[in-house]
Coordinates of C-alpha atoms and ligand atoms in Angstrom, one line a residue:
M1 CA 103.8 -12.4 80.9
E2 CA 104.1 -13.4 77.2
Y3 CA 106.1 -11.7 74.4
I4 CA 104.4 -11.9 71.1
T5 CA 105.3 -10.5 67.7
Y6 CA 102.9 -8.4 65.6
E7 CA 101.8 -10.1 62.4
H8 CA 100.2 -8.4 59.4
N9 CA 96.4 -9.3 59.4
A10 CA 95.9 -10.0 55.6
E11 CA 92.3 -11.0 56.1
A12 CA 91.4 -7.7 57.8
A13 CA 93.3 -5.7 55.1
D14 CA 91.3 -7.6 52.5
I15 CA 88.0 -6.8 54.1
I16 CA 88.9 -3.1 54.4
S17 CA 90.1 -2.9 50.8
R18 CA 86.9 -4.5 49.5
Y19 CA 84.7 -2.2 51.6
Y20 CA 86.1 1.1 50.2
D21 CA 86.4 2.2 46.6
T22 CA 89.6 4.2 47.3
P23 CA 92.0 3.6 50.2
P24 CA 90.3 5.0 53.4
L25 CA 91.8 7.7 55.5
A26 CA 92.4 7.8 59.2
Y27 CA 92.7 10.7 61.6
V28 CA 94.5 9.8 64.9
H29 CA 94.9 12.2 67.8
S30 CA 96.8 11.4 70.9
Y31 CA 96.4 13.2 74.2
G32 CA 98.6 13.2 77.3
C33 CA 102.1 11.9 78.0
Q34 CA 104.9 10.8 75.7
Q35 CA 104.0 7.1 76.2
N36 CA 100.6 7.9 74.7
V37 CA 102.2 9.9 71.8
N38 CA 104.3 6.9 71.1
D39 CA 101.3 4.5 71.2
G40 CA 99.7 6.9 68.7
E41 CA 102.6 6.6 66.4
R42 CA 102.2 2.8 66.6
I43 CA 98.5 3.0 66.0
K44 CA 99.2 5.0 62.8
G45 CA 101.8 2.3 61.8
V46 CA 99.2 -0.4 62.2
L47 CA 96.6 1.5 60.2
V48 CA 99.0 2.1 57.4
D49 CA 99.9 -1.6 57.5
I50 CA 96.3 -2.5 56.7
G51 CA 95.8 -0.1 53.9
Y52 CA 94.8 3.2 55.5
G53 CA 96.2 6.6 54.5
L54 CA 96.6 9.2 57.2
C55 CA 95.0 12.7 57.3
D56 CA 95.4 15.8 59.4
K57 CA 91.7 16.8 59.5
P58 CA 88.8 14.8 61.1
E59 CA 86.5 16.0 58.2
D60 CA 88.6 14.1 55.7
A61 CA 88.6 10.8 57.6
D62 CA 86.8 7.5 57.3
L63 CA 88.2 6.5 60.7
I64 CA 88.7 8.9 63.6
L65 CA 90.6 7.6 66.6
F66 CA 91.1 9.5 69.9
N67 CA 94.0 8.0 71.9
T68 CA 93.1 9.3 75.3
C69 CA 94.6 10.3 78.7
A70 CA 93.0 9.8 82.1
V71 CA 95.5 11.3 84.4
R72 CA 93.5 14.4 85.3
E73 CA 89.8 15.2 85.0
H74 CA 90.5 18.1 82.6
A75 CA 92.1 15.8 80.1
E76 CA 88.9 13.6 80.2
Q77 CA 86.6 16.5 79.8
R78 CA 88.5 17.7 76.7
V79 CA 88.1 14.3 75.1
F80 CA 84.4 14.1 75.8
G81 CA 84.0 17.6 74.4
N82 CA 85.9 16.6 71.2
V83 CA 84.0 13.4 70.8
G84 CA 80.7 15.3 71.2
A85 CA 81.8 17.7 68.5
L86 CA 81.9 14.8 66.0
K87 CA 78.1 14.2 66.2
G88 CA 77.3 16.4 63.2
L89 CA 80.1 14.9 61.1
K90 CA 78.8 11.4 61.8
E91 CA 75.3 12.5 60.7
K92 CA 76.7 13.8 57.4
K93 CA 78.8 10.7 56.9
P94 CA 77.2 7.6 58.4
G95 CA 80.0 5.3 57.3
L96 CA 82.5 7.2 59.4
I97 CA 84.0 5.1 62.2
I98 CA 84.6 6.9 65.5
G99 CA 86.9 5.2 68.0
L100 CA 88.3 5.8 71.4
C101 CA 91.3 4.1 72.9
G102 CA 94.1 4.7 75.4
C103 CA 93.8 5.2 79.1
M104 CA 90.2 6.5 79.3
A105 CA 89.1 3.4 77.5
N106 CA 90.5 1.3 80.3
Q107 CA 88.0 2.7 82.8
K108 CA 84.7 0.9 83.2
H109 CA 82.6 4.1 83.9
V110 CA 84.0 5.7 80.7
V111 CA 83.0 2.8 78.5
E112 CA 79.6 2.8 80.2
K113 CA 79.2 6.6 79.6
L114 CA 80.1 6.1 75.9
R115 CA 77.7 3.3 75.6
Q116 CA 74.8 5.3 77.0
S117 CA 75.4 8.8 75.9
Y118 CA 77.6 8.7 72.8
P119 CA 75.8 6.3 70.4
Y120 CA 77.9 7.5 67.5
V121 CA 81.1 6.1 69.0
D122 CA 81.6 2.8 67.3
L123 CA 84.8 1.4 68.6
V124 CA 86.4 1.3 72.1
F125 CA 89.6 -0.6 73.0
G126 CA 92.2 -0.3 75.7
V127 CA 95.9 0.5 75.9
D128 CA 97.1 -3.0 75.4
G129 CA 95.0 -3.6 72.2
I130 CA 96.9 -1.8 69.4
D131 CA 97.8 -5.1 67.6
T132 CA 94.1 -6.1 67.7
L133 CA 92.9 -3.0 65.9
P134 CA 92.9 -4.5 62.3
G135 CA 90.6 -7.3 63.5
L136 CA 88.3 -4.9 65.3
I137 CA 87.9 -2.6 62.3
A138 CA 87.2 -5.6 60.0
R139 CA 84.5 -6.9 62.4
K140 CA 83.0 -3.5 62.6
L141 CA 82.8 -3.1 58.8
E142 CA 81.3 -6.6 58.3
K143 CA 78.8 -6.7 61.2
H144 CA 77.9 -3.0 61.4
K145 CA 77.7 -3.2 65.2
R146 CA 79.4 -1.1 67.8
I147 CA 82.4 -2.8 69.4
L148 CA 82.9 -1.4 72.9
L149 CA 85.4 -3.7 74.7
E150 CA 85.3 -3.9 78.5
P151 CA 88.5 -2.8 80.2
A152 CA 90.9 -5.7 80.7
Q153 CA 94.6 -6.0 81.4
R154 CA 96.5 -8.2 79.0
P155 CA 99.7 -9.7 80.3
V156 CA 101.5 -9.5 77.0
I157 CA 104.1 -7.3 75.3
V158 CA 103.7 -7.0 71.5
E159 CA 107.0 -6.5 69.7
N160 CA 107.5 -5.3 66.2
L161 CA 104.4 -3.1 65.9
P162 CA 104.7 -1.1 62.8
I163 CA 105.3 2.6 63.5
R164 CA 104.9 6.0 61.8
R165 CA 107.2 8.3 63.8
E166 CA 106.5 12.0 63.9
S167 CA 110.1 13.0 63.7
E168 CA 113.0 11.8 61.5
F169 CA 115.7 12.5 64.1
R170 CA 114.0 12.3 67.6
A171 CA 112.3 9.1 68.7
W172 CA 110.5 7.7 71.7
L173 CA 111.5 4.2 72.8
P174 CA 109.4 2.5 75.5
I175 CA 111.4 0.2 77.7
M176 CA 108.5 -0.8 80.0
Y177 CA 104.8 -0.4 80.4
G178 CA 102.4 0.0 83.3
C179 CA 103.2 1.0 86.9
D180 CA 103.2 -0.9 90.3
N181 CA 103.6 2.1 92.6
F182 CA 100.0 3.0 93.4
C183 CA 100.7 6.6 94.4
T184 CA 97.3 7.3 96.1
Y185 CA 96.3 10.1 93.7
C186 CA 97.2 8.3 90.5
I187 CA 95.0 6.5 88.1
V188 CA 97.9 5.1 85.9
P189 CA 98.3 1.7 87.7
Y190 CA 94.6 1.0 87.2
V191 CA 94.4 2.0 83.5
R192 CA 97.9 0.9 82.3
G193 CA 98.1 -2.1 84.5
R194 CA 101.0 -3.9 86.2
E195 CA 104.6 -3.1 85.4
K196 CA 106.1 -5.1 82.5
S197 CA 109.6 -4.7 81.1
R198 CA 110.5 -5.2 77.5
R199 CA 113.4 -7.7 76.9
P200 CA 116.8 -6.0 76.6
G201 CA 117.4 -7.7 73.3
D202 CA 114.2 -6.3 71.8
I203 CA 115.0 -2.8 73.1
L204 CA 118.6 -3.0 71.8
A205 CA 117.3 -4.1 68.4
E206 CA 114.9 -1.2 68.1
F207 CA 117.6 1.2 69.4
R208 CA 120.2 0.0 66.8
G209 CA 117.5 0.3 64.1
L210 CA 116.9 3.9 65.1
I211 CA 120.6 4.9 65.1
A212 CA 121.1 3.2 61.7
A213 CA 118.1 5.2 60.4
G214 CA 119.9 8.4 61.5
Y215 CA 118.0 9.2 64.7
K216 CA 120.0 11.5 66.9
E217 CA 117.9 11.7 70.1
I218 CA 116.3 8.7 71.7
T219 CA 114.1 9.2 74.8
L220 CA 113.5 6.0 76.8
L221 CA 110.0 5.8 78.3
G222 CA 108.5 4.2 81.3
Q223 CA 106.3 5.3 84.2
N224 CA 109.2 4.4 86.5
V225 CA 112.3 3.6 84.4
N226 CA 114.3 3.0 87.6
S227 CA 112.5 -0.3 88.3
Y228 CA 113.3 -1.6 84.8
G229 CA 114.1 -5.3 84.7
K230 CA 111.7 -6.7 87.3
G231 CA 110.4 -10.0 86.2
L232 CA 112.8 -10.5 83.3
E233 CA 114.7 -13.8 82.9
E234 CA 118.0 -11.9 82.7
S235 CA 119.3 -10.0 85.7
I236 CA 119.5 -6.4 84.5
D237 CA 118.6 -3.0 85.9
F238 CA 118.1 0.4 84.3
A239 CA 121.7 1.5 84.7
D240 CA 122.8 -1.8 83.0
L241 CA 120.4 -1.1 80.2
L242 CA 121.7 2.4 79.7
N243 CA 125.3 1.0 79.5
L244 CA 124.1 -1.6 77.0
L245 CA 122.5 1.0 74.7
C246 CA 125.5 3.4 75.0
S247 CA 127.8 0.7 73.6
V248 CA 126.1 1.2 70.2
P249 CA 128.5 3.3 68.2
G250 CA 127.2 6.6 66.7
D251 CA 126.5 10.3 67.3
Y252 CA 123.4 10.5 69.4
Q253 CA 122.0 11.5 72.8
I254 CA 119.8 9.6 75.2
R255 CA 117.2 11.0 77.5
F256 CA 114.8 9.1 79.7
M257 CA 111.8 9.6 81.8
T258 CA 110.3 9.1 84.4
S259 CA 112.6 8.4 87.4
H260 CA 110.9 7.7 90.7
P261 CA 113.0 9.1 93.6
K262 CA 112.5 5.9 95.7
D263 CA 114.3 3.8 93.0
A264 CA 116.8 6.3 91.6
S265 CA 120.1 4.8 92.6
H266 CA 123.6 6.1 93.0
K267 CA 124.5 3.5 90.3
L268 CA 122.2 5.3 87.9
I269 CA 123.8 8.7 88.7
D270 CA 127.3 7.2 88.3
T271 CA 126.2 6.0 84.9
I272 CA 125.0 9.4 83.9
A273 CA 128.4 10.8 84.9
A274 CA 130.3 8.1 83.0
Q275 CA 128.4 7.9 79.7
P276 CA 128.8 10.9 77.3
H277 CA 125.7 9.8 75.3
L278 CA 123.4 10.5 78.3
C279 CA 122.0 14.0 78.7
K280 CA 123.1 15.6 82.0
H281 CA 119.6 16.1 83.2
L282 CA 117.3 14.2 85.6
H283 CA 113.5 14.5 85.7
L284 CA 112.9 13.5 89.2
P285 CA 109.2 14.2 90.2
V286 CA 109.0 15.0 93.9
Q287 CA 105.3 15.8 94.0
C288 CA 105.5 17.8 97.2
G289 CA 107.9 18.9 100.0
S290 CA 106.1 17.5 103.1
D291 CA 107.0 14.1 104.6
R292 CA 103.5 13.9 106.0
L293 CA 101.9 14.2 102.6
L294 CA 104.6 12.1 100.8
A295 CA 103.6 9.3 103.1
R296 CA 99.9 9.9 102.4
M297 CA 100.7 9.9 98.7
N298 CA 102.5 6.5 99.2
R299 CA 105.7 7.8 97.6
H300 CA 108.1 5.8 99.9
Y301 CA 110.8 8.5 100.3
T302 CA 111.3 11.6 102.5
V303 CA 112.4 15.1 101.6
E304 CA 115.8 14.3 103.2
H305 CA 116.3 11.3 101.0
Y306 CA 115.3 13.3 97.9
L307 CA 117.7 16.1 98.7
E308 CA 120.5 13.6 99.3
L309 CA 119.9 12.2 95.8
I310 CA 120.1 15.7 94.3
E311 CA 123.3 16.5 96.3
Y312 CA 124.9 13.2 95.2
A313 CA 124.0 13.9 91.5
R314 CA 125.4 17.5 91.7
A315 CA 128.7 16.1 93.2
R316 CA 129.1 13.3 90.7
V317 CA 127.8 15.0 87.5
P318 CA 129.1 18.6 87.1
G319 CA 126.5 20.9 85.6
I320 CA 123.6 18.4 86.0
T321 CA 120.1 20.0 86.1
F322 CA 116.8 18.8 87.4
S323 CA 113.1 19.1 86.6
S324 CA 110.2 17.9 88.6
D325 CA 106.4 17.4 88.8
I326 CA 104.5 19.0 91.7
I327 CA 101.0 18.4 92.8
V328 CA 99.4 21.4 94.6
G329 CA 96.4 20.9 96.8
F330 CA 96.6 17.2 97.6
P331 CA 93.8 16.3 100.0
G332 CA 94.7 17.6 103.5
E333 CA 97.5 19.9 102.3
T334 CA 98.0 22.6 104.9
E335 CA 99.8 25.9 104.6
E336 CA 102.7 24.3 106.4
D337 CA 102.9 21.4 104.0
F338 CA 102.8 23.9 101.1
Q339 CA 105.6 25.9 102.7
G340 CA 107.6 22.7 102.7
T341 CA 107.1 22.5 98.9
L342 CA 108.2 26.1 98.4
D343 CA 111.3 25.4 100.6
L344 CA 112.2 22.3 98.6
V345 CA 111.8 24.0 95.3
R346 CA 114.1 26.8 96.4
K347 CA 116.7 24.4 97.8
V348 CA 116.8 22.3 94.6
G349 CA 116.6 25.1 92.0
Y350 CA 114.8 23.2 89.2
M351 CA 115.3 24.2 85.6
Q352 CA 111.7 23.3 84.9
L353 CA 108.7 22.5 87.0
F354 CA 105.5 20.8 85.8
T355 CA 102.8 21.8 88.2
F356 CA 99.4 20.4 88.6
I357 CA 96.5 21.1 90.9
Y358 CA 95.3 17.8 92.5
S359 CA 92.5 16.3 90.4
K360 CA 90.3 13.7 92.1
R361 CA 90.4 10.3 90.2
E362 CA 87.5 7.9 91.1
G363 CA 88.8 4.6 92.2
T364 CA 92.1 5.8 93.7
P365 CA 92.6 5.9 97.5
A366 CA 93.0 9.7 97.7
A367 CA 89.5 10.2 96.2
T368 CA 88.2 9.2 99.6
Y369 CA 90.5 11.5 101.6
P370 CA 88.8 14.5 103.2
D371 CA 89.7 17.7 101.5
A372 CA 88.9 21.0 103.2
T373 CA 91.1 23.2 101.1
T374 CA 89.0 25.5 98.8
R375 CA 89.6 25.7 95.1
Q376 CA 90.6 29.4 95.6
E377 CA 93.3 28.4 98.2
K378 CA 94.6 25.9 95.8
T379 CA 94.9 28.2 92.8
D380 CA 96.4 30.8 95.2
R381 CA 99.1 28.3 96.2
M382 CA 99.7 27.5 92.6
S383 CA 100.4 31.1 91.7
R384 CA 102.7 31.5 94.6
L385 CA 104.6 28.4 93.6
L386 CA 104.8 29.6 90.0
A387 CA 106.1 33.0 91.1
V388 CA 108.9 31.3 93.1
Q389 CA 109.8 29.0 90.3
D390 CA 109.8 31.7 87.6
E391 CA 112.4 33.7 89.5
I392 CA 114.6 30.6 90.0
A393 CA 114.3 29.6 86.3
M394 CA 115.1 33.1 85.0
G395 CA 118.2 33.2 87.1
L396 CA 119.3 29.7 85.9
V397 CA 118.6 30.5 82.3
R398 CA 120.5 33.8 82.5
A399 CA 123.5 32.0 83.9
Q400 CA 123.8 29.9 80.7
V401 CA 124.5 33.0 78.6
G402 CA 128.1 33.2 77.4
Q403 CA 128.5 29.4 77.0
T404 CA 129.1 27.7 73.7
V405 CA 127.0 24.5 73.5
R406 CA 126.6 21.6 71.1
V407 CA 122.9 21.1 70.3
L408 CA 120.7 19.1 68.0
V409 CA 118.6 21.3 65.8
E410 CA 115.0 20.3 66.3
G411 CA 112.7 22.8 64.8
Y412 CA 111.9 26.4 63.8
G413 CA 112.3 29.3 66.2
R414 CA 109.5 31.8 66.7
L415 CA 111.2 34.5 64.5
E416 CA 111.4 34.0 60.8
G417 CA 114.8 32.6 59.7
T418 CA 115.6 31.1 63.1
L419 CA 116.0 27.4 64.2
S420 CA 115.6 25.9 67.6
G421 CA 117.3 23.3 69.7
R422 CA 117.4 22.1 73.2
L423 CA 120.2 21.9 75.7
D424 CA 120.8 18.8 77.8
N425 CA 118.6 20.5 80.5
N426 CA 115.7 20.8 78.1
L427 CA 116.1 24.6 77.8
T428 CA 115.1 25.9 74.3
L429 CA 117.5 28.0 72.4
E430 CA 116.9 29.9 69.1
F431 CA 119.4 31.2 66.6
P432 CA 119.4 32.5 63.0
A433 CA 120.3 29.8 60.5
D434 CA 119.3 28.0 57.4
A435 CA 116.7 25.1 57.5
S436 CA 119.3 22.8 56.0
L437 CA 120.8 22.3 59.5
M438 CA 117.6 20.6 60.8
G439 CA 118.3 17.3 62.5
Q440 CA 122.0 18.0 62.8
Y441 CA 124.3 18.8 65.7
V442 CA 125.7 22.3 65.7
M443 CA 127.7 24.6 67.9
V444 CA 125.9 27.6 69.2
H445 CA 127.2 30.5 71.3
L446 CA 124.5 31.6 73.8
T447 CA 124.3 35.4 73.6
D448 CA 121.1 36.4 75.5
A449 CA 117.9 35.1 77.1
R450 CA 114.2 36.2 76.7
A451 CA 112.3 34.8 79.7
T452 CA 113.2 31.1 79.6
V453 CA 114.3 30.9 76.0
L454 CA 118.0 31.3 75.1
L455 CA 119.2 33.2 72.1
G456 CA 122.4 32.3 70.3
E457 CA 124.6 32.5 67.3
W458 CA 125.6 29.5 65.2
M459 CA 129.3 28.9 65.1
P460 CA 129.9 27.1 61.8
Ligands
5AD1 N1 96.1 15.1 90.0 C1 97.0 15.9 89.7 N2 98.2 15.6 89.1 C2 98.4 14.2 89.0 N3 99.5 13.6 88.5 C3 99.2 12.3 88.5 N4 97.9 12.1 89.0 C4 97.4 13.3 89.3 C5 96.2 13.7 89.9 N5 95.3 12.9 90.2 C6 100.7 14.2 88.1 C7 101.9 13.8 88.9 C8 102.7 12.9 87.9 C9 102.3 13.6 86.6 C10 102.6 12.8 85.4 O1 101.0 13.9 86.7 O2 102.6 14.9 89.3 O3 104.0 12.9 88.2
SF4_2 FE1 101.3 7.3 88.9 FE2 103.0 7.1 90.9 FE3 103.0 5.3 88.9 FE4 103.9 7.8 88.4 S1 104.8 6.3 89.8 S2 102.5 6.6 87.1 S3 102.6 9.0 89.7 S4 101.4 5.7 90.4

């Protein structure tokens, strides 16, 4: 593993500026998880660094880049649909560069499909190649040839990539990349490669910069933040990293995702209890509530271990809430397995649940597992799960009414003249107030709830 520093590519910037009469415009669209959204912000930063302006509509662009997601088939189909829709635009504007990057671009069969069936796609590069984008664009402009790179893992971490963040007070901060867990349904380890941790000094420097720039909420990102630190020279784990970051003075809150239950430690939970900067919430994806399926998923924990963690967290961190990811219809899931999931969901009482119907990913072990459950049975199980969860969530949301909370104002509410914020547990609240409060911490008294949205009154 090598750590390298991004350097401005003056030669590429020069080629680009000579090619266009006026500064060219780029349209970048990211699909999928927060990690990808953050990659998209860095892609925009790099493009601005070499002379591009950014635009919001593909029709205005000289360069269109789709930063893609491969986690479920539906996400891939959407991308192919959106790329297909650009054919007409390219015919009208032959100089337009159309590129695809991110997780889909790290799959051989996708690159092959683009090569064969999407001749108007000019540029394809994988998740680790953001720093190489200037050189690729320059080569494309000079040689007028398609550049479709074959998927490859690059054992490097590039520090100091320029960035154009979407918000002025909420920021994503990756602490590690890739995943070593190989859950049998998941494509991530194949497309994002082996786990690699950023050095604590680099993370701390970026964190300090964000706090100094006025950022109030930092979300630390990694596929499995609890295994942070593996392979680093220093001996440091995720809880140590949290303590290091929390030593930076300022008024801010830290969130993090995602925690893997097999690595979430009591030390981590004790740290959440001890550090006021950490939101009292844990996103702890369980995937399902059957030990038999958990083993087939290669998750390395049991329902009992999971519930023990939840119990420990509840005892140590008063008021802590939980959210989770659940896969319905994993190959071989029986009604009994599914009942185990419903049971677990009832026992934990999640504030939020992100639910997915199993999607077969070519190249993963589970793609070869026999699957006799019909689509209809799977969607039926999904509706039953959602009905159970809705009832739980409504009860938990209602129970918040009457409290006075301190929240960061993040956006506009659905009604005119209202603003929105999120509680520690990610619940959204809305209250009438003036837009000048945007990005600030305010006290709000929670007066009512509509479905899962809380309503409140600002307490100046
Ligand atoms: N099918 C359905 N859901 C999946 N996830 C990952 N791979 C798949 C798949 N093949 C879900 C998991 C994970 C979340 C990010 O996406 O629940 O936690
Ligand atoms: Fe996929 Fe499992 Fe890694 Fe999460 S921990 S990215 S579900 S392989």
